[in-house]
Coordinates of C-alpha atoms in Angstrom, one line a residue:
M1 CA 54.7 94.5 7.2
L2 CA 57.1 93.4 4.5
V3 CA 58.6 89.8 4.6
K4 CA 61.8 89.3 2.9
H5 CA 63.5 85.8 1.7
E6 CA 67.1 85.8 1.8
E7 CA 69.5 82.9 0.9
S8 CA 73.2 82.5 1.3
G9 CA 74.9 79.1 0.9
N10 CA 73.3 76.5 3.1
K11 CA 71.2 79.1 5.4
G12 CA 68.4 81.1 4.7
G13 CA 65.5 83.0 6.4
F14 CA 62.5 85.0 6.3
F15 CA 62.7 88.5 7.7
A16 CA 59.7 90.7 8.5
E17 CA 60.1 94.3 8.6
E18 CA 58.2 97.5 9.5
D19 CA 59.2 101.0 8.8
G20 CA 62.6 99.7 7.9
K21 CA 63.1 97.9 11.3
K22 CA 63.4 94.2 11.5
I23 CA 60.8 92.8 13.8
G24 CA 61.1 89.3 13.2
E25 CA 62.9 86.4 11.6
M26 CA 62.7 82.6 10.8
T27 CA 65.8 81.0 9.8
Y28 CA 66.9 77.7 8.2
S29 CA 69.4 75.7 7.1
K30 CA 69.2 73.2 3.9
A31 CA 69.7 69.7 4.7
G32 CA 70.4 68.1 1.2
P33 CA 68.1 68.5 -1.8
G34 CA 64.7 69.5 -1.4
K35 CA 64.7 69.6 2.5
I36 CA 65.0 72.8 4.9
I37 CA 65.4 72.5 8.7
I38 CA 63.7 75.5 10.4
D39 CA 66.0 76.0 13.3
H40 CA 64.8 79.4 14.8
T41 CA 61.9 81.8 15.3
E42 CA 62.3 85.2 16.8
V43 CA 59.9 88.1 17.2
D44 CA 60.6 91.4 18.7
P45 CA 59.4 91.5 22.3
E46 CA 57.4 94.7 21.5
E47 CA 55.9 93.0 18.4
K48 CA 54.8 89.5 20.3
G49 CA 51.1 88.6 19.9
K50 CA 50.6 90.4 16.7
G51 CA 50.9 87.0 14.6
I52 CA 54.3 87.8 13.0
G53 CA 55.9 84.2 13.6
S54 CA 52.6 82.9 11.9
V55 CA 53.3 84.9 9.0
L56 CA 56.8 84.2 8.8
L57 CA 55.9 80.5 8.7
D58 CA 53.2 81.0 6.2
K59 CA 56.0 82.4 4.0
A60 CA 58.0 79.4 4.6
V61 CA 55.4 77.0 3.7
E62 CA 54.6 78.9 0.6
Y63 CA 58.3 78.8 -0.4
A64 CA 58.5 74.9 0.3
R65 CA 55.3 74.3 -2.0
D66 CA 56.7 76.6 -4.8
N67 CA 60.0 74.8 -4.6
N68 CA 59.0 71.2 -3.7
V69 CA 61.0 71.4 -0.6
K70 CA 60.1 69.6 2.5
I71 CA 60.5 71.1 6.1
L72 CA 61.8 69.5 9.0
P73 CA 60.7 72.0 12.2
L74 CA 63.3 71.9 14.9
C75 CA 62.5 75.3 16.1
P76 CA 59.7 74.8 19.1
F77 CA 57.6 77.4 17.5
A78 CA 57.4 76.0 13.9
K79 CA 57.1 72.5 15.4
A80 CA 54.0 73.7 17.7
Q81 CA 52.2 75.6 14.7
F82 CA 52.8 72.3 12.6
D83 CA 51.3 70.2 15.4
R84 CA 48.2 72.7 15.6
D85 CA 47.5 73.1 11.6
V86 CA 46.8 70.0 9.5
N87 CA 46.6 72.1 6.5
I88 CA 50.4 72.9 6.5
R89 CA 51.5 69.2 7.0
D90 CA 51.8 68.5 3.4
V91 CA 55.2 70.3 3.2
L92 CA 56.6 68.4 6.5
F93 CA 59.3 65.9 6.2

Protein backbone atom coordinates (compact mmCIF):
# COMPACT_ATOMS: atom_id res chain seq x y z
CA MET A 1 0.00 0.00 0.00
CA LEU A 2 1.21 3.46 -0.92
CA VAL A 3 0.07 6.56 0.99
CA LYS A 4 0.29 9.92 -0.77
CA HIS A 5 -0.05 13.35 0.79
CA GLU A 6 -1.56 16.11 -1.32
CA GLU A 7 -2.29 19.76 -0.54
CA SER A 8 -4.11 22.38 -2.56
CA GLY A 9 -4.81 25.78 -1.05
CA ASN A 10 -6.34 25.33 2.40
CA LYS A 11 -7.28 21.66 1.83
CA GLY A 12 -5.26 18.49 1.91
CA GLY A 13 -5.38 14.80 2.48
CA PHE A 14 -3.68 11.45 2.75
CA PHE A 15 -4.65 8.91 0.14
CA ALA A 16 -4.02 5.16 0.27
CA GLU A 17 -3.54 3.37 -3.02
CA GLU A 18 -3.02 -0.25 -3.92
CA ASP A 19 -2.43 -1.48 -7.48
CA GLY A 20 -3.24 2.01 -8.78
CA LYS A 21 -6.66 2.10 -7.06
CA LYS A 22 -7.59 4.50 -4.26
CA ILE A 23 -8.63 2.41 -1.26
CA GLY A 24 -8.82 5.08 1.43
CA GLU A 25 -8.59 8.77 2.22
CA MET A 26 -8.32 11.12 5.17
CA THR A 27 -8.94 14.77 4.35
CA TYR A 28 -8.28 17.95 6.26
CA SER A 29 -8.67 21.72 6.12
CA LYS A 30 -6.06 24.19 7.29
CA ALA A 31 -7.38 26.29 10.15
CA GLY A 32 -4.81 29.04 10.35
CA PRO A 33 -1.08 28.71 10.93
CA GLY A 34 -0.03 25.48 12.56
CA LYS A 35 -3.47 23.84 12.76
CA ILE A 36 -5.39 21.37 10.62
CA ILE A 37 -8.88 19.93 11.04
CA ILE A 38 -9.32 16.30 10.03
CA ASP A 39 -12.84 16.33 8.62
CA HIS A 40 -13.29 13.03 6.79
CA THR A 41 -11.98 9.48 6.68
CA GLU A 42 -13.22 6.91 4.22
CA VAL A 43 -12.06 3.41 3.32
CA ASP A 44 -13.28 1.34 0.37
CA PRO A 45 -15.92 -1.06 1.76
CA GLU A 46 -14.01 -4.04 0.33
CA GLU A 47 -10.91 -2.97 2.30
CA LYS A 48 -12.51 -2.34 5.71
CA GLY A 49 -10.96 -4.07 8.70
CA LYS A 50 -7.44 -3.99 7.27
CA GLY A 51 -6.22 -1.02 9.33
CA ILE A 52 -6.10 1.41 6.43
CA GLY A 53 -7.74 4.20 8.44
CA SER A 54 -5.11 3.76 11.16
CA VAL A 55 -2.31 3.94 8.60
CA LEU A 56 -3.78 7.18 7.23
CA LEU A 57 -4.01 8.65 10.73
CA ASP A 58 -0.40 7.61 11.42
CA LYS A 59 0.67 9.55 8.32
CA ALA A 60 -1.34 12.60 9.47
CA VAL A 61 0.29 12.45 12.91
CA GLU A 62 3.74 12.05 11.33
CA TYR A 63 3.03 15.07 9.11
CA ALA A 64 1.88 17.10 12.13
CA ARG A 65 5.00 16.24 14.12
CA ASP A 66 7.36 16.95 11.21
CA ASN A 67 5.73 20.33 10.49
CA ASN A 68 4.91 21.51 14.02
CA VAL A 69 1.17 21.35 13.31
CA LYS A 70 -1.66 20.59 15.73
CA ILE A 71 -4.68 18.47 14.75
CA LEU A 72 -8.32 19.03 15.59
CA PRO A 73 -10.10 15.72 14.81
CA LEU A 74 -13.71 16.47 13.82
CA CYS A 75 -14.03 13.22 11.88
CA PRO A 76 -15.57 10.57 14.18
CA PHE A 77 -12.97 7.95 13.21
CA ALA A 78 -9.99 10.24 13.90
CA LYS A 79 -11.53 11.46 17.15
CA ALA A 80 -12.07 7.88 18.36
CA GLN A 81 -8.46 6.99 17.52
CA PHE A 82 -7.15 9.97 19.50
CA ASP A 83 -9.40 9.00 22.42
CA ARG A 84 -7.96 5.46 22.36
CA ASP A 85 -4.25 6.13 21.78
CA VAL A 86 -2.44 8.36 24.29
CA ASN A 87 0.77 8.11 22.22
CA ILE A 88 -0.55 10.41 19.50
CA ARG A 89 -2.17 13.06 21.66
CA ASP A 90 0.94 15.28 21.54
CA VAL A 91 -0.37 16.67 18.23
CA LEU A 92 -3.90 17.38 19.46
CA PHE A 93 -5.11 20.96 19.41
